[in-house]
């Protein structure tokens, strides 16, 4: 059944309703760049979203999400109607509907076509009740990115992708599908016109995206979205930049939660630490001590589900404590917290028949029901048949919350780790959920349980630790999970392809609104990684917001950083680099919190005008705006191939800042210690040597590496790292602006009430042609040093380092919030040298 013919147009309170022969279309212009096109074959248009945080209509979940949701007023856009078309114009877009056959086209305000439906087959409902939306595509020039958590290369052109979250343990990193998360959003771009458009299908039923794999000779080349039920509820998100699309998408579904500083430190984990016969706590203390003795920096510890195991049957019982393994849970948390280690206990939503709280669960009626609602639904679970918490109803959520508080958080845990929350053990998709009293099916609500599990965790944390920033980790999630939780790539496979393609998986999640992402380093499923693989994985993992080794090796081994002694110097160097980069990474996570931009970025996100970036498969990425990273991901590699985007110079950070022109592919030599990194020709990279342990060390000195072939800048963000007071101005936001030229001016402009702890800085300015003529800080001349030792001993001085041809400026930070550092490289006469201008 196709929606083929337009019948009539009706003006509504916030937009239009288009009546068609087999379906109706709701049209809402939320902003000039965000248009909702909702096609309903049952013409009901119920509004009951757990997902959207910005709406322009009343919704059944408004009260529940009152603290998160904002209602805006939709634009009143006039309709221009002819015999053949309906046309709507905003300031930036022109949307045209053909009346017959019914289909839409989207243009820029200047008339450039940026999207079109498949003309004769736009919207369809098939004999099985599945709904499809077909779009025209150009196989040669269109590219498709996002789709949440997916395997293989970043561009999904030619792929067929399923959204039906599974417990995908040991999945193939290149071709495996589906995965743990369900995010029906993608960004499409033509590499010639380079105008990005986002398409978000607000629908939680299982679905398929076919991005040109399917071909039919009767039609133009097409791609399509197909869902098992509901409506085709499409949000068109205009660019033209991908950054603008991400901003619009996260406006709709929520900004990434600002992480705690401690969460960006290293996290140790393995299932084995909590699986000993007794006294796991004592063994874990030894593991933490071992990290310190080996010089492996650590701030967090994942506590696997073995702590919940029954003492008689070793089966998992969430909220239970195995007292042989952990005789004093509160004492365990107290000791770990005193060591500055955040313990993160595992939580699972499935319940076995012998659970110690089963009577309470049955009394409170917390479980998902059979399709007819007559009893609890039983499905597959760890250790046998299980029942499953229903997070779509208050009874389930409240019971979970109270036990989470009493048995985990009030004992001293400060982080919620939601595991196995895909709910894939509920095989019957007609199983019944409460759905806030209205009743719904798992077909529609299955993946939403994972978001709601995080929602409950956020409530529990707020009640136990008022004023503290919630830290939640989820394995599964739907669109919007980023506003609650950090996510990770589930139970990945120990394989060389995994370290390679996990990079693209993380980049794809970043393009799907989930900036706080990482994958298990070293591999979770399979045998122990060989030494070279573990080293390369750690060298790659230091750039992931979630930096965690986690394993359940099937050869009875435990993956630990120091397990190959011959590589330990390289391992320690990688960890040290991660901690040096924390000021930069924390600032990037703040940026994600503000507008959705991820820390790990595909090249085209920073270089949209370079068409070669759209099809680059070298698995390199930008770490923020300033640094290109090309991790070594091939066994036995002696060189690394890197495409350097056009339009800028690139400086090899491992080869004395050797300069390369952009727009070319180079091949650089590598050894076991190599982490290839390139500084952008106009970029600011901020690091510090001060913090080796986040909870105990204080940031005092900052190092700024700056290249300024053109004007550039960076926003350096800081706060107390753990509280919610940043929301009321208790932060330090320093806009670092660099004005390029013979007098390079580095301007610092601080805002916010937070008194940061930095008292000195070093600027390292790339200056390949010559050294400085003079330098001033806040208008005061800075002494030149000819000998490096004199520079190192001075509190305020400058020096020209000929090994990499950089001008080094060291100085105490001025007490004022705004000041300039001026570095002159003007032409001068040595004999007639003049004083710097006042």
PDB file of N, CA and C in Angstrom, residues 389-461:
ATOM      1  N   UNK A 389      12.813  -6.714  34.410  1.00  0.00           N
ATOM      2  CA  UNK A 389      12.239  -5.479  34.947  1.00  0.00           C
ATOM      3  C   UNK A 389      11.594  -4.668  33.832  1.00  0.00           C
ATOM      4  N   UNK A 390      10.436  -4.126  34.156  1.00  0.00           N
ATOM      5  CA  UNK A 390       9.716  -3.261  33.227  1.00  0.00           C
ATOM      6  C   UNK A 390      10.002  -1.814  33.618  1.00  0.00           C
ATOM      7  N   UNK A 391      10.906  -1.174  32.876  1.00  0.00           N
ATOM      8  CA  UNK A 391      11.282   0.200  33.193  1.00  0.00           C
ATOM      9  C   UNK A 391      10.326   1.215  32.584  1.00  0.00           C
ATOM     10  N   UNK A 392       9.272   0.747  31.889  1.00  0.00           N
ATOM     11  CA  UNK A 392       8.281   1.675  31.344  1.00  0.00           C
ATOM     12  C   UNK A 392       7.138   1.933  32.312  1.00  0.00           C
ATOM     13  N   UNK A 393       7.254   1.432  33.531  1.00  0.00           N
ATOM     14  CA  UNK A 393       6.226   1.657  34.544  1.00  0.00           C
ATOM     15  C   UNK A 393       6.853   2.087  35.858  1.00  0.00           C
ATOM     16  N   UNK A 394       6.118   2.857  36.634  1.00  0.00           N
ATOM     17  CA  UNK A 394       6.656   3.385  37.891  1.00  0.00           C
ATOM     18  C   UNK A 394       6.963   2.281  38.898  1.00  0.00           C
ATOM     19  N   UNK A 395       6.181   1.195  38.909  1.00  0.00           N
ATOM     20  CA  UNK A 395       6.433   0.134  39.889  1.00  0.00           C
ATOM     21  C   UNK A 395       7.795  -0.500  39.669  1.00  0.00           C
ATOM     22  N   UNK A 396       8.115  -0.776  38.427  1.00  0.00           N
ATOM     23  CA  UNK A 396       9.426  -1.345  38.135  1.00  0.00           C
ATOM     24  C   UNK A 396      10.542  -0.362  38.414  1.00  0.00           C
ATOM     25  N   UNK A 397      10.376   0.864  37.954  1.00  0.00           N
ATOM     26  CA  UNK A 397      11.425   1.869  38.141  1.00  0.00           C
ATOM     27  C   UNK A 397      11.666   2.154  39.625  1.00  0.00           C
ATOM     28  N   UNK A 398      10.593   2.311  40.398  1.00  0.00           N
ATOM     29  CA  UNK A 398      10.760   2.661  41.805  1.00  0.00           C
ATOM     30  C   UNK A 398      11.411   1.536  42.595  1.00  0.00           C
ATOM     31  N   UNK A 399      11.030   0.296  42.302  1.00  0.00           N
ATOM     32  CA  UNK A 399      11.634  -0.832  43.011  1.00  0.00           C
ATOM     33  C   UNK A 399      13.113  -0.929  42.681  1.00  0.00           C
ATOM     34  N   UNK A 400      13.442  -0.802  41.413  1.00  0.00           N
ATOM     35  CA  UNK A 400      14.848  -0.830  40.997  1.00  0.00           C
ATOM     36  C   UNK A 400      15.629   0.294  41.684  1.00  0.00           C
ATOM     37  N   UNK A 401      15.058   1.481  41.690  1.00  0.00           N
ATOM     38  CA  UNK A 401      15.749   2.628  42.260  1.00  0.00           C
ATOM     39  C   UNK A 401      16.044   2.441  43.745  1.00  0.00           C
ATOM     40  N   UNK A 402      15.061   1.946  44.493  1.00  0.00           N
ATOM     41  CA  UNK A 402      15.267   1.803  45.931  1.00  0.00           C
ATOM     42  C   UNK A 402      16.321   0.747  46.247  1.00  0.00           C
ATOM     43  N   UNK A 403      16.335  -0.344  45.522  1.00  0.00           N
ATOM     44  CA  UNK A 403      17.351  -1.373  45.749  1.00  0.00           C
ATOM     45  C   UNK A 403      18.720  -0.900  45.281  1.00  0.00           C
ATOM     46  N   UNK A 404      18.755  -0.156  44.191  1.00  0.00           N
ATOM     47  CA  UNK A 404      20.012   0.413  43.728  1.00  0.00           C
ATOM     48  C   UNK A 404      20.593   1.345  44.788  1.00  0.00           C
ATOM     49  N   UNK A 405      19.770   2.157  45.371  1.00  0.00           N
ATOM     50  CA  UNK A 405      20.241   3.063  46.410  1.00  0.00           C
ATOM     51  C   UNK A 405      20.728   2.291  47.639  1.00  0.00           C
ATOM     52  N   UNK A 406      19.889   1.377  48.133  1.00  0.00           N
ATOM     53  CA  UNK A 406      20.180   0.688  49.391  1.00  0.00           C
ATOM     54  C   UNK A 406      21.370  -0.257  49.272  1.00  0.00           C
ATOM     55  N   UNK A 407      21.440  -1.020  48.205  1.00  0.00           N
ATOM     56  CA  UNK A 407      22.406  -2.123  48.124  1.00  0.00           C
ATOM     57  C   UNK A 407      23.653  -1.805  47.317  1.00  0.00           C
ATOM     58  N   UNK A 408      23.686  -0.634  46.689  1.00  0.00           N
ATOM     59  CA  UNK A 408      24.869  -0.283  45.889  1.00  0.00           C
ATOM     60  C   UNK A 408      25.351   1.126  46.228  1.00  0.00           C
ATOM     61  N   UNK A 409      24.529   2.123  45.979  1.00  0.00           N
ATOM     62  CA  UNK A 409      24.990   3.497  46.101  1.00  0.00           C
ATOM     63  C   UNK A 409      25.242   3.911  47.548  1.00  0.00           C
ATOM     64  N   UNK A 410      24.368   3.550  48.441  1.00  0.00           N
ATOM     65  CA  UNK A 410      24.554   3.937  49.842  1.00  0.00           C
ATOM     66  C   UNK A 410      25.702   3.190  50.509  1.00  0.00           C
ATOM     67  N   UNK A 411      26.201   2.158  49.856  1.00  0.00           N
ATOM     68  CA  UNK A 411      27.389   1.464  50.359  1.00  0.00           C
ATOM     69  C   UNK A 411      28.666   2.201  49.960  1.00  0.00           C
ATOM     70  N   UNK A 412      28.559   3.127  49.014  1.00  0.00           N
ATOM     71  CA  UNK A 412      29.731   3.900  48.631  1.00  0.00           C
ATOM     72  C   UNK A 412      29.992   3.989  47.144  1.00  0.00           C
ATOM     73  N   UNK A 413      29.239   3.265  46.315  1.00  0.00           N
ATOM     74  CA  UNK A 413      29.399   3.380  44.866  1.00  0.00           C
ATOM     75  C   UNK A 413      28.841   4.719  44.392  1.00  0.00           C
ATOM     76  N   UNK A 414      29.483   5.290  43.380  1.00  0.00           N
ATOM     77  CA  UNK A 414      29.060   6.590  42.866  1.00  0.00           C
ATOM     78  C   UNK A 414      28.769   6.564  41.366  1.00  0.00           C
ATOM     79  N   UNK A 415      28.827   5.355  40.784  1.00  0.00           N
ATOM     80  CA  UNK A 415      28.610   5.212  39.350  1.00  0.00           C
ATOM     81  C   UNK A 415      27.695   4.028  39.095  1.00  0.00           C
ATOM     82  N   UNK A 416      26.850   4.152  38.089  1.00  0.00           N
ATOM     83  CA  UNK A 416      25.903   3.102  37.713  1.00  0.00           C
ATOM     84  C   UNK A 416      26.341   2.511  36.374  1.00  0.00           C
ATOM     85  N   UNK A 417      26.543   1.201  36.348  1.00  0.00           N
ATOM     86  CA  UNK A 417      26.945   0.484  35.132  1.00  0.00           C
ATOM     87  C   UNK A 417      25.820  -0.466  34.727  1.00  0.00           C
ATOM     88  N   UNK A 418      25.092  -0.110  33.673  1.00  0.00           N
ATOM     89  CA  UNK A 418      23.951  -0.890  33.193  1.00  0.00           C
ATOM     90  C   UNK A 418      24.395  -1.831  32.076  1.00  0.00           C
ATOM     91  N   UNK A 419      24.430  -3.107  32.384  1.00  0.00           N
ATOM     92  CA  UNK A 419      24.904  -4.114  31.446  1.00  0.00           C
ATOM     93  C   UNK A 419      23.722  -4.969  30.969  1.00  0.00           C
ATOM     94  N   UNK A 420      23.887  -5.640  29.838  1.00  0.00           N
ATOM     95  CA  UNK A 420      22.878  -6.572  29.320  1.00  0.00           C
ATOM     96  C   UNK A 420      21.496  -5.940  29.215  1.00  0.00           C
ATOM     97  N   UNK A 421      21.454  -4.651  28.916  1.00  0.00           N
ATOM     98  CA  UNK A 421      20.172  -3.941  28.932  1.00  0.00           C
ATOM     99  C   UNK A 421      19.521  -3.866  27.557  1.00  0.00           C
ATOM    100  N   UNK A 422      19.965  -4.730  26.621  1.00  0.00           N
ATOM    101  CA  UNK A 422      19.286  -4.817  25.321  1.00  0.00           C
ATOM    102  C   UNK A 422      17.919  -5.484  25.445  1.00  0.00           C
ATOM    103  N   UNK A 423      17.699  -6.216  26.541  1.00  0.00           N
ATOM    104  CA  UNK A 423      16.442  -6.935  26.788  1.00  0.00           C
ATOM    105  C   UNK A 423      16.154  -7.945  25.674  1.00  0.00           C
ATOM    106  N   UNK A 424      17.204  -8.513  25.096  1.00  0.00           N
ATOM    107  CA  UNK A 424      16.985  -9.412  23.969  1.00  0.00           C
ATOM    108  C   UNK A 424      16.513 -10.791  24.405  1.00  0.00           C
ATOM    109  N   UNK A 425      16.519 -11.062  25.714  1.00  0.00           N
ATOM    110  CA  UNK A 425      15.978 -12.328  26.199  1.00  0.00           C
ATOM    111  C   UNK A 425      14.466 -12.403  26.124  1.00  0.00           C
ATOM    112  N   UNK A 426      13.819 -11.265  25.901  1.00  0.00           N
ATOM    113  CA  UNK A 426      12.361 -11.246  25.718  1.00  0.00           C
ATOM    114  C   UNK A 426      12.096 -11.504  24.234  1.00  0.00           C
ATOM    115  N   UNK A 427      12.028 -12.790  23.887  1.00  0.00           N
ATOM    116  CA  UNK A 427      11.935 -13.137  22.470  1.00  0.00           C
ATOM    117  C   UNK A 427      10.607 -12.753  21.842  1.00  0.00           C
ATOM    118  N   UNK A 428       9.528 -12.843  22.586  1.00  0.00           N
ATOM    119  CA  UNK A 428       8.196 -12.550  22.050  1.00  0.00           C
ATOM    120  C   UNK A 428       7.990 -11.041  22.030  1.00  0.00           C
ATOM    121  N   UNK A 429       7.990 -10.478  20.849  1.00  0.00           N
ATOM    122  CA  UNK A 429       7.873  -9.020  20.743  1.00  0.00           C
ATOM    123  C   UNK A 429       6.460  -8.526  21.065  1.00  0.00           C
ATOM    124  N   UNK A 430       5.513  -9.443  21.276  1.00  0.00           N
ATOM    125  CA  UNK A 430       4.181  -9.044  21.729  1.00  0.00           C
ATOM    126  C   UNK A 430       4.080  -9.008  23.247  1.00  0.00           C
ATOM    127  N   UNK A 431       5.165  -9.341  23.952  1.00  0.00           N
ATOM    128  CA  UNK A 431       5.149  -9.249  25.415  1.00  0.00           C
ATOM    129  C   UNK A 431       4.751  -7.831  25.821  1.00  0.00           C
ATOM    130  N   UNK A 432       4.045  -7.746  26.941  1.00  0.00           N
ATOM    131  CA  UNK A 432       3.385  -6.494  27.313  1.00  0.00           C
ATOM    132  C   UNK A 432       4.198  -5.703  28.331  1.00  0.00           C
ATOM    133  N   UNK A 433       4.289  -4.395  28.077  1.00  0.00           N
ATOM    134  CA  UNK A 433       4.941  -3.452  28.990  1.00  0.00           C
ATOM    135  C   UNK A 433       3.904  -2.466  29.518  1.00  0.00           C
ATOM    136  N   UNK A 434       4.205  -1.880  30.668  1.00  0.00           N
ATOM    137  CA  UNK A 434       3.261  -0.956  31.301  1.00  0.00           C
ATOM    138  C   UNK A 434       3.056   0.305  30.463  1.00  0.00           C
ATOM    139  N   UNK A 435       4.115   0.875  29.934  1.00  0.00           N
ATOM    140  CA  UNK A 435       4.079   2.071  29.093  1.00  0.00           C
ATOM    141  C   UNK A 435       3.306   3.205  29.760  1.00  0.00           C
ATOM    142  N   UNK A 436       3.674   3.452  31.000  1.00  0.00           N
ATOM    143  CA  UNK A 436       3.051   4.520  31.806  1.00  0.00           C
ATOM    144  C   UNK A 436       1.539   4.357  31.881  1.00  0.00           C
ATOM    145  N   UNK A 437       1.109   3.092  32.049  1.00  0.00           N
ATOM    146  CA  UNK A 437      -0.299   2.786  32.254  1.00  0.00           C
ATOM    147  C   UNK A 437      -1.104   2.549  31.001  1.00  0.00           C
ATOM    148  N   UNK A 438      -0.550   2.830  29.829  1.00  0.00           N
ATOM    149  CA  UNK A 438      -1.299   2.691  28.587  1.00  0.00           C
ATOM    150  C   UNK A 438      -1.110   1.332  27.911  1.00  0.00           C
ATOM    151  N   UNK A 439      -0.162   0.557  28.381  1.00  0.00           N
ATOM    152  CA  UNK A 439       0.193  -0.764  27.852  1.00  0.00           C
ATOM    153  C   UNK A 439       0.784  -0.631  26.440  1.00  0.00           C
ATOM    154  N   UNK A 440       1.876  -1.330  26.260  1.00  0.00           N
ATOM    155  CA  UNK A 440       2.550  -1.343  24.974  1.00  0.00           C
ATOM    156  C   UNK A 440       3.291  -2.650  24.802  1.00  0.00           C
ATOM    157  N   UNK A 441       3.865  -2.850  23.659  1.00  0.00           N
ATOM    158  CA  UNK A 441       4.533  -4.118  23.365  1.00  0.00           C
ATOM    159  C   UNK A 441       6.046  -3.949  23.361  1.00  0.00           C
ATOM    160  N   UNK A 442       6.730  -5.075  23.559  1.00  0.00           N
ATOM    161  CA  UNK A 442       8.182  -5.047  23.454  1.00  0.00           C
ATOM    162  C   UNK A 442       8.631  -4.721  22.031  1.00  0.00           C
ATOM    163  N   UNK A 443       7.798  -4.998  21.051  1.00  0.00           N
ATOM    164  CA  UNK A 443       8.154  -4.643  19.681  1.00  0.00           C
ATOM    165  C   UNK A 443       8.478  -3.163  19.576  1.00  0.00           C
ATOM    166  N   UNK A 444       7.700  -2.343  20.268  1.00  0.00           N
ATOM    167  CA  UNK A 444       7.918  -0.905  20.230  1.00  0.00           C
ATOM    168  C   UNK A 444       8.888  -0.432  21.300  1.00  0.00           C
ATOM    169  N   UNK A 445       8.889  -1.059  22.465  1.00  0.00           N
ATOM    170  CA  UNK A 445       9.532  -0.485  23.641  1.00  0.00           C
ATOM    171  C   UNK A 445      10.815  -1.184  24.066  1.00  0.00           C
ATOM    172  N   UNK A 446      11.190  -2.253  23.388  1.00  0.00           N
ATOM    173  CA  UNK A 446      12.334  -3.061  23.815  1.00  0.00           C
ATOM    174  C   UNK A 446      13.582  -2.223  24.096  1.00  0.00           C
ATOM    175  N   UNK A 447      14.053  -1.457  23.138  1.00  0.00           N
ATOM    176  CA  UNK A 447      15.296  -0.728  23.323  1.00  0.00           C
ATOM    177  C   UNK A 447      15.121   0.466  24.250  1.00  0.00           C
ATOM    178  N   UNK A 448      13.895   0.947  24.414  1.00  0.00           N
ATOM    179  CA  UNK A 448      13.683   2.091  25.297  1.00  0.00           C
ATOM    180  C   UNK A 448      13.909   1.737  26.756  1.00  0.00           C
ATOM    181  N   UNK A 449      13.814   0.445  27.110  1.00  0.00           N
ATOM    182  CA  UNK A 449      14.117   0.046  28.479  1.00  0.00           C
ATOM    183  C   UNK A 449      15.544   0.429  28.864  1.00  0.00           C
ATOM    184  N   UNK A 450      16.478   0.363  27.918  1.00  0.00           N
ATOM    185  CA  UNK A 450      17.864   0.685  28.247  1.00  0.00           C
ATOM    186  C   UNK A 450      18.013   2.165  28.592  1.00  0.00           C
ATOM    187  N   UNK A 451      17.343   3.042  27.841  1.00  0.00           N
ATOM    188  CA  UNK A 451      17.377   4.464  28.189  1.00  0.00           C
ATOM    189  C   UNK A 451      16.730   4.715  29.534  1.00  0.00           C
ATOM    190  N   UNK A 452      15.599   4.046  29.788  1.00  0.00           N
ATOM    191  CA  UNK A 452      14.887   4.259  31.044  1.00  0.00           C
ATOM    192  C   UNK A 452      15.650   3.682  32.231  1.00  0.00           C
ATOM    193  N   UNK A 453      16.412   2.631  32.008  1.00  0.00           N
ATOM    194  CA  UNK A 453      17.276   2.097  33.062  1.00  0.00           C
ATOM    195  C   UNK A 453      18.303   3.152  33.481  1.00  0.00           C
ATOM    196  N   UNK A 454      18.838   3.883  32.491  1.00  0.00           N
ATOM    197  CA  UNK A 454      19.767   4.970  32.791  1.00  0.00           C
ATOM    198  C   UNK A 454      19.050   6.139  33.451  1.00  0.00           C
ATOM    199  N   UNK A 455      17.827   6.402  33.024  1.00  0.00           N
ATOM    200  CA  UNK A 455      17.006   7.460  33.627  1.00  0.00           C
ATOM    201  C   UNK A 455      16.805   7.208  35.121  1.00  0.00           C
ATOM    202  N   UNK A 456      16.526   5.960  35.479  1.00  0.00           N
ATOM    203  CA  UNK A 456      16.342   5.603  36.891  1.00  0.00           C
ATOM    204  C   UNK A 456      17.661   5.743  37.640  1.00  0.00           C
ATOM    205  N   UNK A 457      18.752   5.318  37.007  1.00  0.00           N
ATOM    206  CA  UNK A 457      20.051   5.467  37.646  1.00  0.00           C
ATOM    207  C   UNK A 457      20.369   6.916  37.946  1.00  0.00           C
ATOM    208  N   UNK A 458      20.019   7.802  37.040  1.00  0.00           N
ATOM    209  CA  UNK A 458      20.252   9.227  37.264  1.00  0.00           C
ATOM    210  C   UNK A 458      19.447   9.726  38.460  1.00  0.00           C
ATOM    211  N   UNK A 459      18.197   9.277  38.578  1.00  0.00           N
ATOM    212  CA  UNK A 459      17.385   9.663  39.728  1.00  0.00           C
ATOM    213  C   UNK A 459      17.990   9.159  41.038  1.00  0.00           C
ATOM    214  N   UNK A 460      18.404   7.904  41.029  1.00  0.00           N
ATOM    215  CA  UNK A 460      18.968   7.312  42.251  1.00  0.00           C
ATOM    216  C   UNK A 460      20.237   8.041  42.674  1.00  0.00           C
ATOM    217  N   UNK A 461      21.118   8.333  41.739  1.00  0.00           N
ATOM    218  CA  UNK A 461      22.345   9.041  42.066  1.00  0.00           C
ATOM    219  C   UNK A 461      22.047  10.424  42.641  1.00  0.00           C
TER     220      UNK A 461
END
